[in-house]
XYZ file of C-alpha atoms in Angstrom:
655
model
C 61.975 156.051 70.290
C 61.806 157.799 67.015
C 63.100 155.949 63.898
C 64.182 157.896 60.772
C 64.170 156.067 57.547
C 65.971 157.263 54.610
C 64.608 156.199 51.147
C 60.912 155.762 50.487
C 61.215 152.873 48.039
C 59.795 149.559 48.733
C 62.068 148.623 51.530
C 61.737 152.029 53.380
C 58.035 152.408 53.220
C 57.536 148.626 54.093
C 59.491 149.173 57.250
C 57.710 152.500 57.764
C 54.137 150.813 57.705
C 55.338 148.031 59.842
C 56.658 150.253 62.582
C 53.898 152.766 62.311
C 51.417 149.634 62.822
C 53.331 149.118 66.166
C 52.837 152.977 67.121
C 56.626 153.618 66.711
C 57.310 157.187 66.065
C 58.712 157.032 62.250
C 59.694 159.458 59.529
C 60.685 158.460 56.097
C 62.713 160.710 53.938
C 62.978 160.813 50.232
C 64.893 162.834 47.615
C 62.059 162.781 45.334
C 58.986 164.790 45.922
C 55.617 162.738 45.367
C 55.370 159.091 44.909
C 58.710 157.757 43.355
C 57.275 155.321 40.414
C 60.495 154.766 38.456
C 60.905 151.341 37.527
C 58.907 148.639 35.542
C 57.959 145.504 37.311
C 59.382 142.532 39.119
C 58.726 138.936 40.215
C 57.906 138.420 44.080
C 57.665 135.056 46.005
C 55.081 134.275 48.578
C 57.807 135.027 51.123
C 57.178 138.436 50.450
C 53.662 138.470 49.563
C 52.528 137.299 52.652
C 54.286 140.150 54.780
C 52.679 142.658 52.229
C 49.278 141.104 53.176
C 49.899 141.576 56.853
C 50.334 145.154 56.387
C 46.951 145.638 56.017
C 44.746 143.834 58.288
C 41.950 146.367 58.425
C 40.247 145.351 55.176
C 40.362 142.574 52.370
C 42.245 144.637 49.874
C 43.362 142.456 46.907
C 47.217 142.668 46.742
C 48.362 143.924 43.067
C 49.912 141.775 40.745
C 49.331 138.688 38.348
C 50.123 135.197 39.239
C 52.957 133.471 37.294
C 52.778 129.836 37.561
C 55.112 128.549 34.697
C 58.659 129.328 33.607
C 59.524 128.331 29.908
C 62.963 128.603 28.680
C 63.522 128.307 24.774
C 66.059 128.717 22.103
C 65.601 131.181 19.450
C 64.434 128.738 17.216
C 61.750 127.831 19.681
C 63.095 124.429 21.041
C 61.949 124.376 24.638
C 64.750 123.685 27.149
C 62.928 123.983 30.304
C 59.240 124.110 31.259
C 58.856 124.121 35.053
C 55.901 125.043 37.480
C 56.289 127.876 39.652
C 54.461 127.840 43.096
C 53.217 131.230 44.173
C 55.035 133.948 42.421
C 53.576 137.134 41.164
C 54.585 139.748 38.719
C 53.881 143.325 40.002
C 54.515 146.591 38.527
C 56.776 148.677 40.740
C 54.508 151.903 40.616
C 51.319 149.964 41.457
C 53.012 148.250 44.658
C 54.641 151.657 45.587
C 51.109 153.363 45.491
C 49.683 150.418 47.696
C 52.310 150.994 50.252
C 52.058 154.540 50.514
C 48.159 154.248 50.953
C 49.189 152.040 54.095
C 51.354 155.002 55.523
C 50.471 158.555 56.692
C 51.374 160.903 54.127
C 52.591 163.645 56.550
C 55.381 161.471 57.714
C 56.966 161.305 54.391
C 59.042 164.001 53.711
C 60.109 164.720 50.292
C 62.797 166.603 48.598
C 65.399 165.518 50.993
C 68.490 164.098 49.492
C 70.756 162.713 52.163
C 73.964 164.651 52.754
C 75.566 163.385 56.058
C 74.757 162.773 59.775
C 75.077 164.914 62.738
C 76.908 163.663 65.758
C 76.761 164.859 69.317
C 79.156 163.415 72.003
C 80.178 160.701 69.494
C 76.543 159.572 68.700
C 74.491 160.346 65.564
C 71.420 162.463 66.660
C 70.270 163.676 63.242
C 70.383 163.413 59.557
C 71.136 166.423 57.373
C 69.776 166.717 53.764
C 71.093 168.630 50.797
C 68.167 171.272 50.972
C 69.427 172.213 54.274
C 66.565 170.351 56.424
C 67.589 168.167 59.404
C 65.745 165.269 60.909
C 66.572 164.411 64.812
C 65.839 160.553 65.695
C 66.970 157.798 67.985
C 67.645 155.118 65.079
C 68.364 155.739 61.458
C 67.732 153.422 58.548
C 69.359 153.565 55.099
C 66.846 152.358 52.548
C 68.270 154.413 49.649
C 69.018 151.648 47.355
C 72.247 150.045 45.634
C 74.014 153.600 45.514
C 73.303 154.189 49.129
C 74.889 157.413 50.495
C 73.878 156.208 53.882
C 75.970 152.915 53.473
C 78.822 154.951 52.333
C 78.555 157.134 55.344
C 79.128 154.293 57.627
C 81.002 151.771 55.712
C 82.951 153.907 53.334
C 83.224 153.272 49.621
C 82.705 149.750 48.660
C 83.970 147.953 45.454
C 80.945 147.137 43.140
C 81.748 144.302 40.593
C 82.440 145.424 37.028
C 79.351 145.633 34.845
C 79.511 142.281 32.659
C 75.743 142.267 31.627
C 73.312 144.769 30.768
C 69.627 144.632 30.711
C 67.019 146.729 28.857
C 63.653 146.933 30.147
C 60.320 148.127 28.967
C 56.575 147.776 29.517
C 53.953 147.285 26.644
C 50.557 146.041 25.780
C 49.896 143.449 23.387
C 46.395 141.675 23.260
C 47.341 138.942 20.698
C 50.382 137.982 22.959
C 48.222 137.742 25.950
C 46.022 135.237 24.680
C 48.814 132.697 24.475
C 51.151 133.818 27.150
C 48.869 133.768 30.333
C 50.675 133.399 33.780
C 53.869 132.363 32.028
C 57.355 133.790 32.365
C 58.745 133.315 29.006
C 62.605 133.380 28.273
C 64.528 133.074 25.030
C 68.277 132.707 25.439
C 70.911 132.538 22.380
C 73.936 131.041 23.747
C 76.000 131.813 20.845
C 75.823 135.646 21.006
C 75.169 135.666 24.650
C 71.749 137.415 24.574
C 68.293 136.600 26.151
C 64.776 137.989 25.978
C 62.133 137.497 28.532
C 58.481 138.681 29.030
C 56.152 138.237 31.775
C 52.449 139.436 31.774
C 51.882 141.933 34.494
C 48.023 142.182 34.026
C 45.594 141.817 31.253
C 47.322 142.544 27.996
C 50.348 144.286 29.661
C 53.745 142.844 29.978
C 57.226 143.726 31.018
C 60.130 142.547 28.871
C 63.803 142.492 29.227
C 66.724 142.158 27.107
C 70.169 140.689 28.730
C 73.228 141.052 26.713
C 77.147 141.202 27.076
C 77.988 144.633 28.688
C 80.939 144.591 26.292
C 79.021 144.840 23.103
C 79.035 147.843 21.024
C 78.107 151.326 22.687
C 75.222 153.444 21.770
C 73.359 156.389 23.073
C 71.292 154.729 25.746
C 69.063 157.629 26.236
C 68.014 158.041 22.609
C 64.682 155.869 22.121
C 65.384 155.390 18.478
C 68.961 154.172 19.077
C 67.523 152.094 21.887
C 64.866 150.245 19.738
C 67.350 149.884 16.888
C 69.971 148.187 19.113
C 67.135 146.044 20.409
C 66.417 144.740 16.981
C 70.049 144.332 16.195
C 70.832 142.243 19.220
C 67.749 139.720 18.786
C 68.092 138.997 14.924
C 67.048 135.557 14.455
C 64.516 135.615 17.497
C 60.894 134.356 16.946
C 58.186 136.655 15.867
C 56.626 136.594 19.253
C 59.763 138.780 20.441
C 59.209 141.599 17.777
C 55.407 141.453 18.429
C 56.181 142.611 22.092
C 58.936 145.076 20.696
C 56.577 146.376 17.902
C 54.046 147.272 20.590
C 56.655 149.088 22.999
C 56.975 152.674 23.514
C 60.875 153.153 23.971
C 60.735 156.538 25.382
C 59.861 154.626 28.717
C 62.481 152.223 28.160
C 66.042 152.181 29.811
C 69.251 150.416 30.251
C 70.238 148.789 33.449
C 73.891 148.317 34.335
C 73.907 145.261 36.490
C 76.317 144.851 39.241
C 76.691 143.711 42.806
C 78.966 143.783 45.804
C 80.491 141.167 48.298
C 78.433 140.703 51.508
C 79.113 143.442 54.025
C 80.464 142.524 57.475
C 77.393 143.906 59.009
C 74.331 145.803 58.248
C 74.926 148.496 60.908
C 77.118 150.949 62.597
C 76.231 152.519 65.743
C 72.396 153.491 65.587
C 72.442 153.325 61.915
C 70.992 150.255 59.849
C 70.958 149.388 56.372
C 68.078 147.267 54.448
C 67.400 146.225 51.024
C 69.591 147.075 48.333
C 71.715 149.483 50.528
C 72.583 146.563 52.660
C 73.115 143.878 49.951
C 72.759 143.922 46.129
C 72.243 140.875 43.989
C 72.298 140.667 40.444
C 68.931 140.764 38.841
C 69.015 137.170 37.462
C 67.735 135.984 40.861
C 64.580 138.130 41.000
C 65.339 138.261 44.554
C 65.812 142.107 45.172
C 62.184 143.048 46.012
C 61.435 140.051 48.178
C 64.584 140.607 49.996
C 63.839 144.144 50.794
C 60.595 143.226 52.117
C 61.891 140.340 54.277
C 64.552 142.713 55.663
C 61.933 145.396 56.591
C 59.716 142.636 58.468
C 62.839 141.008 60.163
C 64.338 144.451 61.258
C 60.875 145.539 62.658
C 60.482 142.340 64.449
C 64.102 142.678 65.920
C 63.496 146.312 67.241
C 60.354 145.090 68.800
C 61.903 142.046 70.562
C 65.348 143.829 71.670
C 65.141 147.017 73.877
C 68.694 147.521 73.019
C 69.112 148.663 69.350
C 72.698 147.149 69.135
C 71.379 143.701 69.956
C 68.591 144.300 67.347
C 70.785 145.100 64.578
C 73.045 142.255 65.434
C 70.270 139.747 65.484
C 68.774 141.245 62.223
C 72.295 140.509 60.688
C 72.137 137.047 62.104
C 68.898 136.383 60.734
C 69.426 137.570 57.177
C 72.844 137.365 55.993
C 73.283 133.907 55.067
C 70.079 133.801 52.882
C 71.137 137.058 51.009
C 74.753 135.792 50.814
C 73.415 132.601 48.880
C 71.301 134.931 46.680
C 74.562 137.149 45.907
C 76.045 133.867 44.975
C 73.404 132.656 42.978
C 73.371 135.878 40.765
C 77.021 135.523 40.098
C 76.534 131.832 39.334
C 73.720 132.630 36.944
C 75.520 135.441 35.307
C 78.794 133.249 34.573
C 76.343 130.557 33.338
C 75.036 133.344 30.876
C 78.354 134.430 29.757
C 80.116 131.229 29.431
C 77.338 129.113 28.051
C 79.463 126.278 26.429
C 80.475 125.378 29.871
C 76.814 124.528 31.060
C 74.774 121.715 29.592
C 72.049 123.473 27.673
C 69.373 121.339 29.441
C 70.824 122.049 32.864
C 70.594 125.836 32.620
C 69.263 127.161 35.987
C 65.849 128.572 36.495
C 66.424 132.323 37.080
C 64.768 132.737 40.371
C 65.604 132.113 44.072
C 65.076 129.201 46.315
C 67.158 126.565 44.260
C 66.374 122.849 45.526
C 68.941 121.585 48.006
C 70.621 118.146 47.481
C 70.238 115.696 50.444
C 71.833 112.775 48.591
C 74.630 112.470 51.164
C 72.302 112.724 54.287
C 70.190 109.784 52.513
C 73.286 107.609 51.747
C 74.623 107.960 55.635
C 71.536 106.148 56.975
C 72.113 102.698 58.485
C 69.517 100.778 56.265
C 69.420 100.716 52.464
C 66.526 99.376 50.768
C 66.530 98.453 47.089
C 62.723 98.681 46.188
C 61.799 96.946 42.756
C 58.522 98.560 41.720
C 56.400 99.032 38.569
C 54.089 101.875 37.658
C 51.207 99.509 36.986
C 51.846 96.932 39.714
C 48.704 96.582 41.700
C 50.538 95.075 44.529
C 52.892 98.023 44.642
C 49.888 100.063 45.045
C 48.224 98.287 48.050
C 51.550 98.381 49.949
C 51.491 102.029 49.872
C 50.087 102.621 53.413
C 52.803 100.377 54.753
C 55.546 102.240 53.101
C 54.280 105.398 54.075
C 53.969 104.278 57.607
C 57.547 102.953 57.466
C 58.700 106.224 56.249
C 57.148 108.107 59.168
C 58.377 105.698 61.909
C 61.722 104.767 60.646
C 62.719 107.253 58.370
C 65.762 108.278 60.260
C 67.047 104.715 59.771
C 66.193 103.857 56.149
C 67.024 105.065 52.729
C 64.797 103.602 49.930
C 66.169 103.604 46.439
C 63.592 103.022 43.736
C 64.197 100.693 40.859
C 61.848 99.621 38.213
C 61.541 95.906 37.341
C 59.696 95.915 33.825
C 56.553 94.046 34.732
C 54.854 94.435 31.360
C 57.218 94.495 28.290
C 54.299 93.552 25.965
C 51.224 91.446 26.113
C 52.557 89.145 23.518
C 53.506 85.917 25.119
C 52.777 87.607 28.677
C 51.889 84.859 31.291
C 51.857 85.815 34.942
C 49.577 82.933 36.515
C 45.915 83.865 35.787
C 46.917 87.057 33.806
C 47.487 86.579 30.293
C 45.619 89.500 28.768
C 44.316 92.959 29.623
C 40.746 91.467 30.540
C 42.564 89.262 33.221
C 44.286 92.516 34.574
C 40.952 94.170 35.083
C 39.405 91.255 37.082
C 42.425 90.985 39.221
C 42.548 94.870 39.962
C 38.737 94.484 41.087
C 39.728 91.538 43.322
C 42.677 93.227 44.782
C 40.638 96.458 45.634
C 37.847 94.325 47.428
C 40.457 92.517 49.569
C 42.817 95.461 50.488
C 40.251 98.597 50.270
C 42.926 100.427 48.171
C 40.914 102.046 45.059
C 41.648 100.515 41.931
C 39.317 100.849 38.768
C 40.007 97.690 36.535
C 38.027 99.306 33.807
C 41.169 101.087 32.267
C 42.100 97.734 30.975
C 38.776 97.381 28.710
C 38.524 101.123 27.774
C 42.046 102.018 27.099
C 44.749 99.212 27.941
C 48.149 99.932 28.283
C 50.376 97.815 26.069
C 53.592 97.971 28.099
C 54.568 99.321 31.532
C 57.885 100.201 29.992
C 57.034 103.855 28.755
C 55.983 105.109 32.297
C 59.013 103.200 33.859
C 61.527 105.063 31.579
C 59.737 108.263 32.485
C 60.329 107.523 36.111
C 63.832 107.048 35.561
C 64.087 110.329 33.446
C 62.511 112.149 36.653
C 65.287 110.561 38.769
C 67.851 112.165 36.785
C 66.498 115.545 37.725
C 65.449 115.094 41.217
C 65.056 111.762 43.080
C 62.703 113.085 45.845
C 60.372 114.649 42.993
C 60.770 111.384 41.049
C 59.058 109.617 43.963
C 56.115 111.981 43.853
C 55.843 111.562 40.058
C 55.694 107.928 40.397
C 52.883 108.562 43.029
C 51.044 110.659 40.643
C 51.156 108.592 37.582
C 49.844 105.593 39.705
C 47.003 107.750 41.026
C 46.205 108.636 37.236
C 46.364 105.068 36.272
C 44.628 103.133 39.389
C 42.219 105.748 40.032
C 41.545 108.279 37.431
C 41.836 105.753 34.578
C 44.252 107.433 32.614
C 46.687 105.788 30.245
C 49.822 106.877 31.579
C 51.798 105.547 28.352
C 50.419 108.603 26.705
C 52.980 111.712 26.883
C 50.201 113.918 27.486
C 49.523 112.276 30.952
C 53.238 111.743 31.807
C 53.850 115.416 31.009
C 50.797 116.450 33.153
C 52.113 114.633 36.094
C 55.518 115.693 35.784
C 54.697 119.303 35.639
C 52.264 119.299 38.692
C 54.667 117.889 40.887
C 57.553 120.551 39.816
C 59.710 118.710 37.294
C 61.109 120.177 34.290
C 58.906 118.607 31.490
C 61.239 119.916 28.634
C 64.194 118.323 30.068
C 62.161 115.236 31.049
C 61.175 114.719 27.491
C 64.803 115.016 26.215
C 65.885 112.438 28.901
C 63.021 110.162 28.206
C 63.895 109.703 24.659
C 67.712 109.697 25.686
C 69.651 108.396 28.703
C 66.652 107.341 31.007
C 66.277 104.443 28.497
C 70.014 103.222 29.530
C 69.237 103.721 33.075
C 65.980 101.631 32.865
C 67.952 98.803 31.164
C 70.356 99.095 34.039
C 67.538 98.373 36.315
C 66.435 95.501 34.580
C 69.994 94.057 34.580
C 70.226 94.567 38.202
C 66.694 92.660 38.666
C 68.139 89.714 36.793
C 71.271 89.587 38.820
C 69.355 89.695 42.131
C 67.156 86.820 40.588
C 63.936 89.085 41.239
C 60.846 87.636 39.815
C 57.681 89.596 41.122
C 57.100 93.002 42.465
C 57.129 94.488 44.860
C 60.508 93.404 45.963
C 62.161 94.983 48.749
C 66.093 94.061 49.453
C 67.396 95.228 52.790
C 71.107 95.636 53.366
C 73.191 97.236 55.984
C 75.382 100.588 55.723
C 77.812 100.256 58.665
C 80.739 97.842 59.753
C 78.426 95.963 61.977
C 75.656 94.957 59.273
C 77.337 95.195 55.781
C 77.431 91.341 55.319
C 73.674 90.887 56.263
C 70.898 91.289 53.619
C 67.012 90.427 53.596
C 64.236 90.354 51.079
C 60.555 90.857 51.047
C 58.307 89.673 48.085
C 54.810 90.705 47.556
C 52.295 91.991 49.936
C 53.736 91.574 53.626
C 52.572 92.551 57.039
C 54.139 95.500 58.544
C 55.653 93.731 61.388
C 57.955 92.008 58.575
C 59.542 95.381 57.746
C 60.025 96.106 61.351
C 61.757 92.799 62.268
C 64.000 93.281 59.206
C 65.128 96.715 60.316
C 65.778 95.763 63.947
C 68.092 92.940 62.685
C 70.026 95.320 60.823
C 69.853 98.058 63.513
C 68.943 96.279 66.914
C 68.738 99.599 68.868
C 66.582 101.263 66.211
C 63.830 103.476 67.612
C 60.350 104.037 66.383
C 59.556 107.767 65.834
C 56.668 109.163 67.936
C 54.408 110.098 64.888
C 52.025 113.085 64.835
C 48.784 111.837 63.300
C 46.777 115.066 63.179
C 45.311 115.202 59.679
C 47.006 118.561 58.919
C 50.463 116.966 59.732
C 49.559 113.834 57.864
C 48.621 115.761 54.677
C 51.922 117.854 55.131
C 53.838 114.671 54.557
C 51.587 113.010 51.952
C 49.679 115.454 49.875
C 47.190 112.991 48.692
C 46.072 109.952 50.478
C 43.359 107.403 50.091
C 40.799 106.468 52.826
C 42.771 103.444 53.639
C 46.021 105.171 53.818
C 44.439 107.759 56.253
C 43.048 105.030 58.398
C 46.263 102.983 58.650
C 48.403 105.971 59.400
C 46.063 107.460 61.868
C 45.096 104.013 63.649
C 41.360 104.555 63.219
C 38.755 102.378 61.934
C 37.285 102.858 58.540
C 34.212 104.931 59.507
C 35.797 107.087 61.799
C 38.486 107.898 59.211
C 36.005 108.579 56.523
C 33.994 111.121 58.792
C 37.189 112.855 59.667
C 38.015 113.268 56.000
C 34.422 114.125 55.021
C 34.327 116.875 57.595
C 37.817 118.306 56.396
C 36.484 118.484 53.042
C 33.318 120.162 53.830
C 35.410 122.866 55.619
C 37.778 123.255 52.589
C 40.800 121.977 54.190
C 41.104 118.925 51.444
C 39.760 118.063 48.165
C 38.818 114.814 46.669
C 38.589 112.631 43.449
C 35.847 109.833 43.737
C 36.353 106.836 41.551
C 34.174 103.909 40.932
C 36.103 101.947 43.675
C 36.880 104.500 46.313
C 38.168 108.245 46.965
C 41.677 109.806 47.109
C 41.829 112.933 49.194
C 43.772 115.817 48.275
C 45.477 118.239 50.787
C 44.796 122.020 50.399
C 46.465 123.152 53.624
C 49.501 124.487 51.985
C 47.557 125.708 48.967
C 45.240 127.671 51.239
C 47.980 129.086 53.469
C 50.144 130.481 50.418
C 47.060 131.505 48.508
C 46.173 133.917 51.416
C 49.374 135.926 50.241
C 47.448 136.470 46.937
C 44.311 137.963 48.559
């Protein structure tokens, strides 16, 4: 079988390398001669990076690009609207990636100077591609990888309707040493919601940045091919933006910058016809707001290569290729349109809910959780030691009965202030220190009471309000946030009243820290007060308290309450009262699986979930630490183990 690829861009050469590695006869035809390096830079997710890494298994060549781990969105007045952690993105110069791909493919199999003209048919079947220079290339399968204006697509699907150009984007690359010192690994974007402009810049490596300006395509026209007019228009559009924007522009050579007229088209009914398939922008085109184009091109190449290897009949392979890819790219097309509408109609969007302009938006599973038969109101507090020592039980409950239960977290306000505080033997910070040490010795969950001597918390209200602010963003991430601030307090002796620790925890688990601060100072306080009112209505006096209730016609009138530390069997007993036929899930207790569910575990938690004794559990964890699968943080009274499984797996994409 001979495959003829038309287009030697990223999609085409990636497919060529994949097929050539499988000893498939493949030829790539490109309209330009030499290596086509037009274009500046782009962001790529680990999905695409892992495929690039697999292209070259002969050596340990480092993949090109600069890691981007933070997205910051600001107003021109420097007010930060968003600050979120990004996982496993790289900014890569297009010319660097193209050269990397070309180095992996036999140069003699790339035929330059071939601009596609038409296909040649014999007996109703396409047998060759003809080019404007008169050359002809025969083959069995043909793949159009010739970009958004694809002639191959036009030849098999006819003319398509592009959406109007509503947003234009100017792009450039510059060098600025001063800016690089303060914007390492950060995708920074400024957006003016009044005049519908935005400026973003991303470090590609060292002192180099790629920058872009997005603006309403209906703005005044100018000579886009004239560097002087291009520069003048940029400065006019960005009037009122901060000095760092003009530091970038002042160091830019506008002779290498250009205007990109952004547009897309509806999802095609198929990515093939007969023995011709389309990949990359030729098959589907999303607006650049998503940063999805290059990753999608590489994903297409891998998927089509796999399908051709799996299905002897190319028609079956092409159909399977469409089945595997069309839903995801359809989401990206829609996401691009949503982001464009958000950009052009800013008043219709809460400024703190502006979307992150990248693929992989989080899916909401609220309805799925509410449909579960057992609802649990869990009243806790960030500084409650008993809430900490029941973590192993709650985690086991999640593993074994997660199909039946939904846990809603409420905070109970354990410590309003030390003034007049009286909880039995605890009346002052030093009493709390002694209590924590006693609890640690009994339950073997690490707690370091020295925080109450060194830097005592004056109240549990601030971290509780921060938790409510986290819930406003994402209920699942809020649970991770609560876990993280508890680790900081109980093990690392960090005062979680201090905003720098709250912000650190929020950023680490993926929350938007800029929005968290706004909500912390605003509506989250009202939500916290609502939790306190519910606490009082239910007569809850101690923590933890778990209120179990039914969620179907058979158990709506049933309610059960557990207070304080209780044996695991009491949890099971209540669940079975509410759902008599509740089944316990068979749990995979392999360390890698446990750490995939719970990224951090104390030795006690691992022992409890893995049903082993203390010594055996410690030996397993110590061995995993030595082999680099997990990390650890050692405190005075115990260790917390930190998973590196996912980090190691995804980090391989960056090698």
